[in-house]
PDB file of C-alpha atoms in Angstrom:
ATOM      1  CA  MET I  27      -6.764  -4.816  15.823  1.00 74.00           C
ATOM      2  CA  LYS I  28      -5.249  -2.642  18.268  1.00 77.00           C
ATOM      3  CA  PHE I  29      -0.704  -2.051  18.420  1.00 87.00           C
ATOM      4  CA  ASN I  30      -0.054  -0.963  21.563  1.00 87.00           C
ATOM      5  CA  ILE I  31       3.363   1.883  20.270  1.00 89.00           C
ATOM      6  CA  ILE I  32       5.162   2.679  23.480  1.00 87.00           C
ATOM      7  CA  LYS I  33       8.090   5.441  23.409  1.00 84.00           C
ATOM      8  CA  LYS I  34      11.917   4.350  23.651  1.00 79.00           C
ATOM      9  CA  ARG I  35      13.895   7.754  23.777  1.00 77.00           C
ATOM     10  CA  GLU I  36      12.995   8.965  19.248  1.00 81.00           C
ATOM     11  CA  ILE I  37      11.431   5.410  18.798  1.00 88.00           C
ATOM     12  CA  PHE I  38       7.875   4.802  18.687  1.00 91.00           C
ATOM     13  CA  ILE I  39       7.788   1.228  19.053  1.00 91.00           C
ATOM     14  CA  ASN I  40       5.425  -2.075  18.739  1.00 91.00           C
ATOM     15  CA  GLU I  41       5.333  -3.125  22.775  1.00 89.00           C
ATOM     16  CA  ASP I  42       5.987  -6.684  20.842  1.00 86.00           C
ATOM     17  CA  TYR I  43       9.700  -5.734  19.407  1.00 84.00           C
ATOM     18  CA  LYS I  44      10.509  -4.025  22.761  1.00 79.00           C
ATOM     19  CA  ASP I  45      13.278  -6.676  23.019  1.00 77.00           C
ATOM     20  CA  LEU I  46      14.049  -5.545  19.480  1.00 72.00           C
ATOM     21  CA  PHE I  47      16.370  -2.611  20.501  1.00 67.00           C
ATOM     22  CA  SER I  48      18.456  -0.886  23.667  1.00 64.00           C
ATOM     23  CA  ASN I  49      16.491   1.218  26.002  1.00 66.00           C
ATOM     24  CA  ASN I  50      19.160   3.890  24.527  1.00 67.00           C
ATOM     25  CA  LEU I  51      18.965   3.956  20.886  1.00 79.00           C
ATOM     26  CA  THR I  52      19.298   6.524  18.385  1.00 85.00           C
ATOM     27  CA  PHE I  53      17.553   7.384  15.040  1.00 88.00           C
ATOM     28  CA  GLU I  54      21.666   7.222  14.246  1.00 89.00           C
ATOM     29  CA  ASP I  55      21.783   4.109  15.286  1.00 86.00           C
ATOM     30  CA  ILE I  56      18.653   2.873  13.286  1.00 86.00           C
ATOM     31  CA  TRP I  57      20.427   4.543  10.536  1.00 89.00           C
ATOM     32  CA  ASN I  58      22.855   3.039  11.391  1.00 88.00           C
ATOM     33  CA  LEU I  59      22.065  -0.378  12.160  1.00 83.00           C
ATOM     34  CA  LYS I  60      24.812  -3.588  10.573  1.00 82.00           C
ATOM     35  CA  ASN I  61      23.949  -6.595   8.832  1.00 81.00           C
ATOM     36  CA  LEU I  62      21.091  -5.171   6.586  1.00 82.00           C
ATOM     37  CA  LYS I  63      20.426  -5.922   3.268  1.00 82.00           C
ATOM     38  CA  PHE I  64      19.907  -4.520  -0.292  1.00 80.00           C
ATOM     39  CA  PHE I  65      15.988  -4.571  -0.846  1.00 78.00           C
ATOM     40  CA  ARG I  66      15.714  -1.528  -2.992  1.00 82.00           C
ATOM     41  CA  LYS I  67      16.292   2.296  -3.817  1.00 86.00           C
ATOM     42  CA  LYS I  68      12.765   4.408  -5.056  1.00 83.00           C
ATOM     43  CA  ARG I  69      13.698   7.890  -4.987  1.00 85.00           C
ATOM     44  CA  TYR I  70      14.072  10.424  -2.029  1.00 89.00           C
ATOM     45  CA  LYS I  71      13.606   6.538  -0.760  1.00 92.00           C
ATOM     46  CA  ILE I  72      15.892   3.369   0.623  1.00 92.00           C
ATOM     47  CA  ILE I  73      14.365  -0.083   1.344  1.00 92.00           C
ATOM     48  CA  GLU I  74      16.294  -2.217   3.427  1.00 90.00           C
ATOM     49  CA  THR I  75      15.960  -5.513   5.537  1.00 89.00           C
ATOM     50  CA  TYR I  76      16.832  -6.991   8.748  1.00 86.00           C
ATOM     51  CA  ASP I  77      16.209 -10.246   9.997  1.00 84.00           C
ATOM     52  CA  PHE I  78      15.759 -10.350  14.018  1.00 77.00           C
ATOM     53  CA  LYS I  79      14.370 -13.893  15.580  1.00 73.00           C
ATOM     54  CA  ASN I  80      13.399 -15.334  11.907  1.00 77.00           C
ATOM     55  CA  LYS I  81      12.288 -12.421  10.993  1.00 80.00           C
ATOM     56  CA  LYS I  82      12.692 -10.466   8.302  1.00 86.00           C
ATOM     57  CA  ILE I  83      11.506  -6.120   9.431  1.00 90.00           C
ATOM     58  CA  PHE I  84      11.528  -4.479   6.030  1.00 92.00           C
ATOM     59  CA  ILE I  85      13.463  -0.849   6.995  1.00 93.00           C
ATOM     60  CA  LYS I  86      12.062   2.051   4.993  1.00 94.00           C
ATOM     61  CA  LYS I  87      14.217   4.823   5.272  1.00 94.00           C
ATOM     62  CA  TYR I  88      12.746   8.551   3.997  1.00 95.00           C
ATOM     63  CA  LEU I  89      15.687  10.607   2.499  1.00 94.00           C
ATOM     64  CA  SER I  90      13.795  13.597   3.390  1.00 91.00           C
ATOM     65  CA  TYR I  91       9.933  13.675   2.806  1.00 91.00           C
ATOM     66  CA  SER I  92       9.578  13.100   6.318  1.00 92.00           C
ATOM     67  CA  GLU I  93       6.053  13.850   6.657  1.00 94.00           C
ATOM     68  CA  GLU I  94       5.410  11.319   3.787  1.00 95.00           C
ATOM     69  CA  ALA I  95       6.559   8.922   6.614  1.00 95.00           C
ATOM     70  CA  GLN I  96       4.478   9.719   9.412  1.00 95.00           C
ATOM     71  CA  LYS I  97       2.068   9.838   7.253  1.00 97.00           C
ATOM     72  CA  GLU I  98       2.341   6.541   6.308  1.00 97.00           C
ATOM     73  CA  TRP I  99       3.267   5.215  10.391  1.00 97.00           C
ATOM     74  CA  LYS I 100      -0.539   6.891  11.280  1.00 97.00           C
ATOM     75  CA  ASN I 101      -2.195   5.344   8.436  1.00 98.00           C
ATOM     76  CA  ILE I 102      -0.527   2.084   9.213  1.00 98.00           C
ATOM     77  CA  LEU I 103      -2.273   1.825  12.550  1.00 97.00           C
ATOM     78  CA  PHE I 104      -5.687   4.121  11.625  1.00 97.00           C
ATOM     79  CA  LEU I 105      -6.556   0.662   8.963  1.00 98.00           C
ATOM     80  CA  TRP I 106      -5.466  -1.854  11.799  1.00 96.00           C
ATOM     81  CA  LYS I 107      -8.027   0.201  14.062  1.00 95.00           C
ATOM     82  CA  LYS I 108     -10.077  -0.475  11.629  1.00 96.00           C
ATOM     83  CA  ASN I 109     -10.283  -3.666  10.799  1.00 96.00           C
ATOM     84  CA  PHE I 110      -7.735  -3.455   7.265  1.00 97.00           C
ATOM     85  CA  PHE I 111      -5.756  -5.673   6.612  1.00 97.00           C
ATOM     86  CA  THR I 112      -1.569  -3.978   6.256  1.00 97.00           C
ATOM     87  CA  LEU I 113       1.687  -4.189   7.746  1.00 96.00           C
ATOM     88  CA  ILE I 114       2.596  -4.701  10.535  1.00 95.00           C
ATOM     89  CA  PRO I 115       3.941  -2.044  12.402  1.00 96.00           C
ATOM     90  CA  VAL I 116       7.432  -2.290  14.425  1.00 94.00           C
ATOM     91  CA  PHE I 117       9.043   1.035  14.730  1.00 94.00           C
ATOM     92  CA  PHE I 118       9.413   4.282  13.578  1.00 96.00           C
ATOM     93  CA  ALA I 119      11.542   7.483  14.562  1.00 94.00           C
ATOM     94  CA  LEU I 120      12.132  10.947  12.723  1.00 93.00           C
ATOM     95  CA  SER I 121      15.932  13.155  12.622  1.00 92.00           C
ATOM     96  CA  ARG I 122      15.948  16.678  12.995  1.00 89.00           C
ATOM     97  CA  ASP I 123      17.013  16.842   9.119  1.00 92.00           C
ATOM     98  CA  ASP I 124      13.929  15.639   7.447  1.00 91.00           C
ATOM     99  CA  ARG I 125      14.588  12.042   8.028  1.00 95.00           C
ATOM    100  CA  ALA I 126      12.609   9.275   9.027  1.00 96.00           C
ATOM    101  CA  ILE I 127      12.067   5.438   9.132  1.00 96.00           C
ATOM    102  CA  ILE I 128       9.748   3.110   9.450  1.00 96.00           C
ATOM    103  CA  GLY I 129      10.230  -0.225  10.165  1.00 94.00           C
ATOM    104  CA  THR I 130       7.460  -3.461   9.559  1.00 96.00           C
ATOM    105  CA  GLU I 131       6.831  -7.040   8.849  1.00 93.00           C
ATOM    106  CA  LYS I 132       7.875  -9.424   6.136  1.00 90.00           C
ATOM    107  CA  VAL I 133       4.199  -9.386   4.769  1.00 91.00           C
ATOM    108  CA  GLU I 134       2.330 -13.254   5.178  1.00 87.00           C
ATOM    109  CA  GLY I 135       1.868 -13.022   1.864  1.00 91.00           C
ATOM    110  CA  ILE I 136       1.887 -12.912  -2.149  1.00 93.00           C
ATOM    111  CA  CYS I 137       2.410  -9.516  -4.223  1.00 94.00           C
ATOM    112  CA  PHE I 138      -0.925  -9.635  -7.003  1.00 93.00           C
ATOM    113  CA  VAL I 139       2.451  -9.188 -10.189  1.00 89.00           C
ATOM    114  CA  ASN I 140       4.254 -12.242  -8.334  1.00 89.00           C
ATOM    115  CA  ALA I 141       1.192 -14.603  -8.336  1.00 89.00           C
ATOM    116  CA  LEU I 142       0.388 -12.997 -12.296  1.00 87.00           C
ATOM    117  CA  LYS I 143       4.302 -14.610 -13.161  1.00 83.00           C
ATOM    118  CA  ASN I 144       4.370 -17.815 -10.522  1.00 80.00           C
ATOM    119  CA  LYS I 145       1.139 -18.553 -11.908  1.00 78.00           C
ATOM    120  CA  SER I 146       0.034 -19.969  -7.551  1.00 70.00           C
ATOM    121  CA  ILE I 147      -3.137 -18.303  -7.768  1.00 83.00           C
ATOM    122  CA  GLU I 148      -6.216 -17.944  -9.800  1.00 91.00           C
ATOM    123  CA  ILE I 149      -6.171 -14.298 -10.964  1.00 93.00           C
ATOM    124  CA  SER I 150     -10.035 -14.394 -11.505  1.00 94.00           C
ATOM    125  CA  PHE I 151     -10.276 -15.411  -8.409  1.00 95.00           C
ATOM    126  CA  PHE I 152      -7.143 -13.150  -6.821  1.00 95.00           C
ATOM    127  CA  ILE I 153      -9.079 -10.273  -8.688  1.00 96.00           C
ATOM    128  CA  SER I 154     -12.980 -11.199  -6.758  1.00 97.00           C
ATOM    129  CA  LYS I 155     -10.532 -10.900  -3.455  1.00 97.00           C
ATOM    130  CA  ILE I 156      -9.337  -7.133  -4.628  1.00 98.00           C
ATOM    131  CA  ALA I 157     -13.062  -6.274  -5.862  1.00 98.00           C
ATOM    132  CA  GLU I 158     -14.749  -7.193  -2.563  1.00 98.00           C
ATOM    133  CA  PHE I 159     -11.720  -5.400  -0.368  1.00 98.00           C
ATOM    134  CA  LEU I 160     -12.465  -2.309  -2.215  1.00 98.00           C
ATOM    135  CA  ALA I 161     -15.796  -1.767  -2.206  1.00 98.00           C
ATOM    136  CA  LYS I 162     -15.687  -2.802   1.557  1.00 98.00           C
ATOM    137  CA  PHE I 163     -12.641  -0.186   1.743  1.00 98.00           C
ATOM    138  CA  HIS I 164     -14.057   2.561   0.378  1.00 98.00           C
ATOM    139  CA  LYS I 165     -18.140   2.286   1.820  1.00 97.00           C
ATOM    140  CA  ALA I 166     -16.183   2.653   4.924  1.00 97.00           C
ATOM    141  CA  LYS I 167     -15.082   6.149   2.967  1.00 98.00           C
ATOM    142  CA  LEU I 168     -11.493   5.188   2.982  1.00 98.00           C
ATOM    143  CA  PHE I 169      -9.503   5.821  -0.635  1.00 98.00           C
ATOM    144  CA  HIS I 170      -6.121   4.418  -0.637  1.00 98.00           C
ATOM    145  CA  GLN I 171      -4.697   6.802  -3.638  1.00 97.00           C
ATOM    146  CA  ASP I 172      -2.181   5.005  -4.665  1.00 96.00           C
ATOM    147  CA  CYS I 173      -4.654   1.966  -5.937  1.00 97.00           C
ATOM    148  CA  TYR I 174      -1.234  -0.449  -8.108  1.00 97.00           C
ATOM    149  CA  LEU I 175      -2.191  -4.035  -8.323  1.00 96.00           C
ATOM    150  CA  ASN I 176       0.842  -4.623  -6.812  1.00 95.00           C
ATOM    151  CA  HIS I 177       0.099  -2.749  -4.123  1.00 97.00           C
ATOM    152  CA  PHE I 178      -2.200  -5.766  -3.016  1.00 97.00           C
ATOM    153  CA  TYR I 179      -1.345  -9.054  -1.039  1.00 97.00           C
ATOM    154  CA  TYR I 180      -2.901 -12.150  -0.173  1.00 96.00           C
ATOM    155  CA  ASP I 181      -2.717 -14.209   2.398  1.00 94.00           C
ATOM    156  CA  GLU I 182      -3.682 -17.863   1.419  1.00 92.00           C
ATOM    157  CA  LYS I 183      -3.611 -18.946   5.201  1.00 92.00           C
ATOM    158  CA  GLU I 184      -5.871 -16.384   6.739  1.00 93.00           C
ATOM    159  CA  ASP I 185      -7.954 -15.592   3.464  1.00 95.00           C
ATOM    160  CA  LYS I 186      -7.117 -11.556   3.676  1.00 96.00           C
ATOM    161  CA  ILE I 187      -6.079  -9.522   1.225  1.00 97.00           C
ATOM    162  CA  ILE I 188      -3.455  -6.527   2.367  1.00 98.00           C
ATOM    163  CA  ILE I 189      -2.819  -3.832   1.390  1.00 98.00           C
ATOM    164  CA  ILE I 190       1.014  -1.673   1.320  1.00 96.00           C
ATOM    165  CA  ASP I 191       1.892   1.745   0.042  1.00 95.00           C
ATOM    166  CA  VAL I 192      -1.166   3.464   2.865  1.00 97.00           C
ATOM    167  CA  SER I 193       0.780   6.892   3.033  1.00 96.00           C
ATOM    168  CA  ARG I 194      -1.808   9.228   0.552  1.00 96.00           C
ATOM    169  CA  ILE I 195      -5.396   7.324   2.073  1.00 98.00           C
ATOM    170  CA  LYS I 196      -7.471   9.663   2.599  1.00 97.00           C
ATOM    171  CA  HIS I 197     -11.380   9.440   5.150  1.00 98.00           C
ATOM    172  CA  LYS I 198     -13.984  10.727   4.565  1.00 97.00           C
ATOM    173  CA  PRO I 199     -12.962  13.100   2.071  1.00 96.00           C
ATOM    174  CA  VAL I 200     -14.899  16.447   1.091  1.00 94.00           C
ATOM    175  CA  LEU I 201     -14.971  14.346  -2.894  1.00 94.00           C
ATOM    176  CA  GLU I 202     -15.653  11.145  -2.527  1.00 96.00           C
ATOM    177  CA  PHE I 203     -16.423  10.467  -5.677  1.00 96.00           C
ATOM    178  CA  TYR I 204     -13.012  12.653  -7.085  1.00 97.00           C
ATOM    179  CA  TYR I 205     -10.769   9.653  -4.918  1.00 98.00           C
ATOM    180  CA  GLN I 206     -13.462   6.500  -5.475  1.00 98.00           C
ATOM    181  CA  ILE I 207     -12.673   7.418  -9.375  1.00 98.00           C
ATOM    182  CA  LYS I 208      -9.217   8.426  -8.566  1.00 98.00           C
ATOM    183  CA  ASP I 209      -8.645   4.530  -7.165  1.00 98.00           C
ATOM    184  CA  LEU I 210     -11.529   3.098  -9.589  1.00 98.00           C
ATOM    185  CA  ALA I 211      -8.591   4.736 -12.702  1.00 98.00           C
ATOM    186  CA  GLN I 212      -5.383   3.728 -10.987  1.00 98.00           C
ATOM    187  CA  LEU I 213      -6.509   0.352 -10.267  1.00 98.00           C
ATOM    188  CA  LYS I 214      -7.842  -0.666 -14.194  1.00 98.00           C
ATOM    189  CA  PHE I 215      -5.181   1.730 -15.841  1.00 97.00           C
ATOM    190  CA  SER I 216      -2.624  -1.313 -14.244  1.00 96.00           C
ATOM    191  CA  PHE I 217      -4.825  -4.192 -14.507  1.00 96.00           C
ATOM    192  CA  SER I 218      -3.519  -2.523 -18.593  1.00 95.00           C
ATOM    193  CA  VAL I 219      -0.116  -2.961 -17.710  1.00 94.00           C
ATOM    194  CA  TYR I 220      -0.302  -6.417 -15.644  1.00 94.00           C
ATOM    195  CA  LEU I 221      -2.941  -8.089 -17.677  1.00 94.00           C
ATOM    196  CA  GLU I 222      -2.150  -6.641 -21.271  1.00 90.00           C
ATOM    197  CA  ASN I 223      -4.319  -8.309 -23.907  1.00 93.00           C
ATOM    198  CA  LYS I 224      -6.723  -9.836 -20.831  1.00 94.00           C
ATOM    199  CA  ALA I 225      -7.502  -6.692 -19.579  1.00 95.00           C
ATOM    200  CA  GLU I 226     -10.046  -6.362 -20.519  1.00 95.00           C
ATOM    201  CA  LYS I 227     -11.639  -9.493 -19.224  1.00 95.00           C
ATOM    202  CA  PHE I 228     -10.990  -8.901 -15.703  1.00 96.00           C
ATOM    203  CA  TRP I 229     -12.118  -5.517 -15.749  1.00 97.00           C
ATOM    204  CA  ASP I 230     -15.087  -7.164 -16.189  1.00 97.00           C
ATOM    205  CA  ILE I 231     -14.299  -9.511 -13.219  1.00 96.00           C
ATOM    206  CA  PHE I 232     -13.629  -6.625 -10.926  1.00 97.00           C
ATOM    207  CA  ILE I 233     -15.961  -4.678 -11.367  1.00 97.00           C
ATOM    208  CA  LYS I 234     -19.243  -6.759 -11.055  1.00 97.00           C
ATOM    209  CA  GLU I 235     -17.656  -8.430  -7.931  1.00 97.00           C
ATOM    210  CA  TYR I 236     -17.220  -4.170  -6.837  1.00 98.00           C
ATOM    211  CA  PHE I 237     -21.343  -3.324  -7.291  1.00 97.00           C
ATOM    212  CA  LYS I 238     -21.804  -6.294  -5.685  1.00 96.00           C
ATOM    213  CA  ILE I 239     -20.841  -4.752  -2.202  1.00 96.00           C
ATOM    214  CA  ASN I 240     -20.489  -0.817  -3.459  1.00 94.00           C
ATOM    215  CA  GLU I 241     -22.975  -0.036  -6.096  1.00 91.00           C
ATOM    216  CA  THR I 242     -23.039   3.617  -7.413  1.00 89.00           C
ATOM    217  CA  LYS I 243     -25.284   5.911  -6.732  1.00 88.00           C
ATOM    218  CA  TYR I 244     -24.725   8.178 -10.107  1.00 88.00           C
ATOM    219  CA  ASN I 245     -25.941   7.405 -13.517  1.00 90.00           C
ATOM    220  CA  LYS I 246     -23.655   4.093 -14.792  1.00 90.00           C
ATOM    221  CA  LYS I 247     -24.008   5.288 -18.107  1.00 93.00           C
ATOM    222  CA  LEU I 248     -21.149   8.603 -16.877  1.00 95.00           C
ATOM    223  CA  PHE I 249     -19.878   7.079 -14.330  1.00 96.00           C
ATOM    224  CA  PHE I 250     -18.039   4.744 -16.480  1.00 96.00           C
ATOM    225  CA  LYS I 251     -18.003   8.303 -18.927  1.00 97.00           C
ATOM    226  CA  ILE I 252     -15.159   9.537 -15.954  1.00 97.00           C
ATOM    227  CA  LEU I 253     -14.265   6.428 -14.989  1.00 97.00           C
ATOM    228  CA  ASN I 254     -12.478   5.730 -18.631  1.00 97.00           C
ATOM    229  CA  LEU I 255     -11.539   9.605 -18.531  1.00 98.00           C
ATOM    230  CA  LYS I 256      -9.328   9.857 -15.755  1.00 98.00           C
ATOM    231  CA  THR I 257      -8.100   6.429 -17.061  1.00 98.00           C
ATOM    232  CA  TYR I 258      -6.752   7.467 -19.343  1.00 97.00           C
ATOM    233  CA  MET I 259      -4.955  11.024 -18.186  1.00 97.00           C
ATOM    234  CA  ILE I 260      -3.827   8.752 -15.894  1.00 96.00           C
ATOM    235  CA  LYS I 261      -1.502   6.684 -19.116  1.00 94.00           C
ATOM    236  CA  ARG I 262      -0.906   9.538 -20.645  1.00 95.00           C
ATOM    237  CA  HIS I 263       0.791  11.103 -17.637  1.00 92.00           C
ATOM    238  CA  THR I 264       2.833   8.000 -17.059  1.00 92.00           C
ATOM    239  CA  GLU I 265       3.837   7.502 -20.681  1.00 89.00           C
ATOM    240  CA  ARG I 266       4.827  10.791 -20.744  1.00 91.00           C
ATOM    241  CA  VAL I 267       6.606  10.646 -17.033  1.00 84.00           C
ATOM    242  CA  ILE I 268       8.683   7.846 -18.685  1.00 84.00           C
ATOM    243  CA  ALA I 269       9.843   9.806 -21.886  1.00 86.00           C
ATOM    244  CA  ARG I 270      11.193  11.501 -20.023  1.00 83.00           C
ATOM    245  CA  GLY I 271      13.920   9.349 -17.952  1.00 76.00           C
ATOM    246  CA  GLU I 272      11.720   9.997 -15.234  1.00 73.00           C
ATOM    247  CA  GLU I 273      11.037   7.496 -12.457  1.00 69.00           C
ATOM    248  CA  ILE I 274       7.448   6.915 -12.212  1.00 66.00           C
TER     249      ILE I 274
END
């Protein structure tokens, strides 16, 4: 799927939303929109929501690191072009002082974490869907690099997985095996965080489904040895960050 992105002054906007703002809108006008509802803050990002014609728009404000925002916007458009479902783009803008702002539609689906809490979807089914998605993602030589369970949504109506937080995506990197292992290790670590004592059971479901589509060309014993080592390194790093009182 391809979106037609037009430019209104300093704002890049999905043509489907061309009536969202006036032609004279500036970066500061969007930054200071009224009736925004606070959603959450994480380090240098503030996420707010804005209701527009019965649709909820998520507005991510970057207080700095505007290059990350640029990558996220480009990757959102790129993934749609590659037929992988992610956030629906609404608008993007940069300021001259390293701030940036991205608007996307609310995801039509349920996050894995919420599905786990509410028991609204069978977990083994959700895990299998993630495995299918990630195997196809990797076969397309795409690697997420922030590959945790809370970044996966499932849309029951459309029967599709939606992936979010895509600023770090790599496409056709030189060291494909490294990035594949990193994605899988991040995911395996998040299994232990969210699924606790059932982590191994569901990981077995995941990896079997994953290999049905994207079988490794490497020795399986070596593959899992490297994967488990990387998972341990992520766990140790996370524990150290938490111990220092820093935000993950």
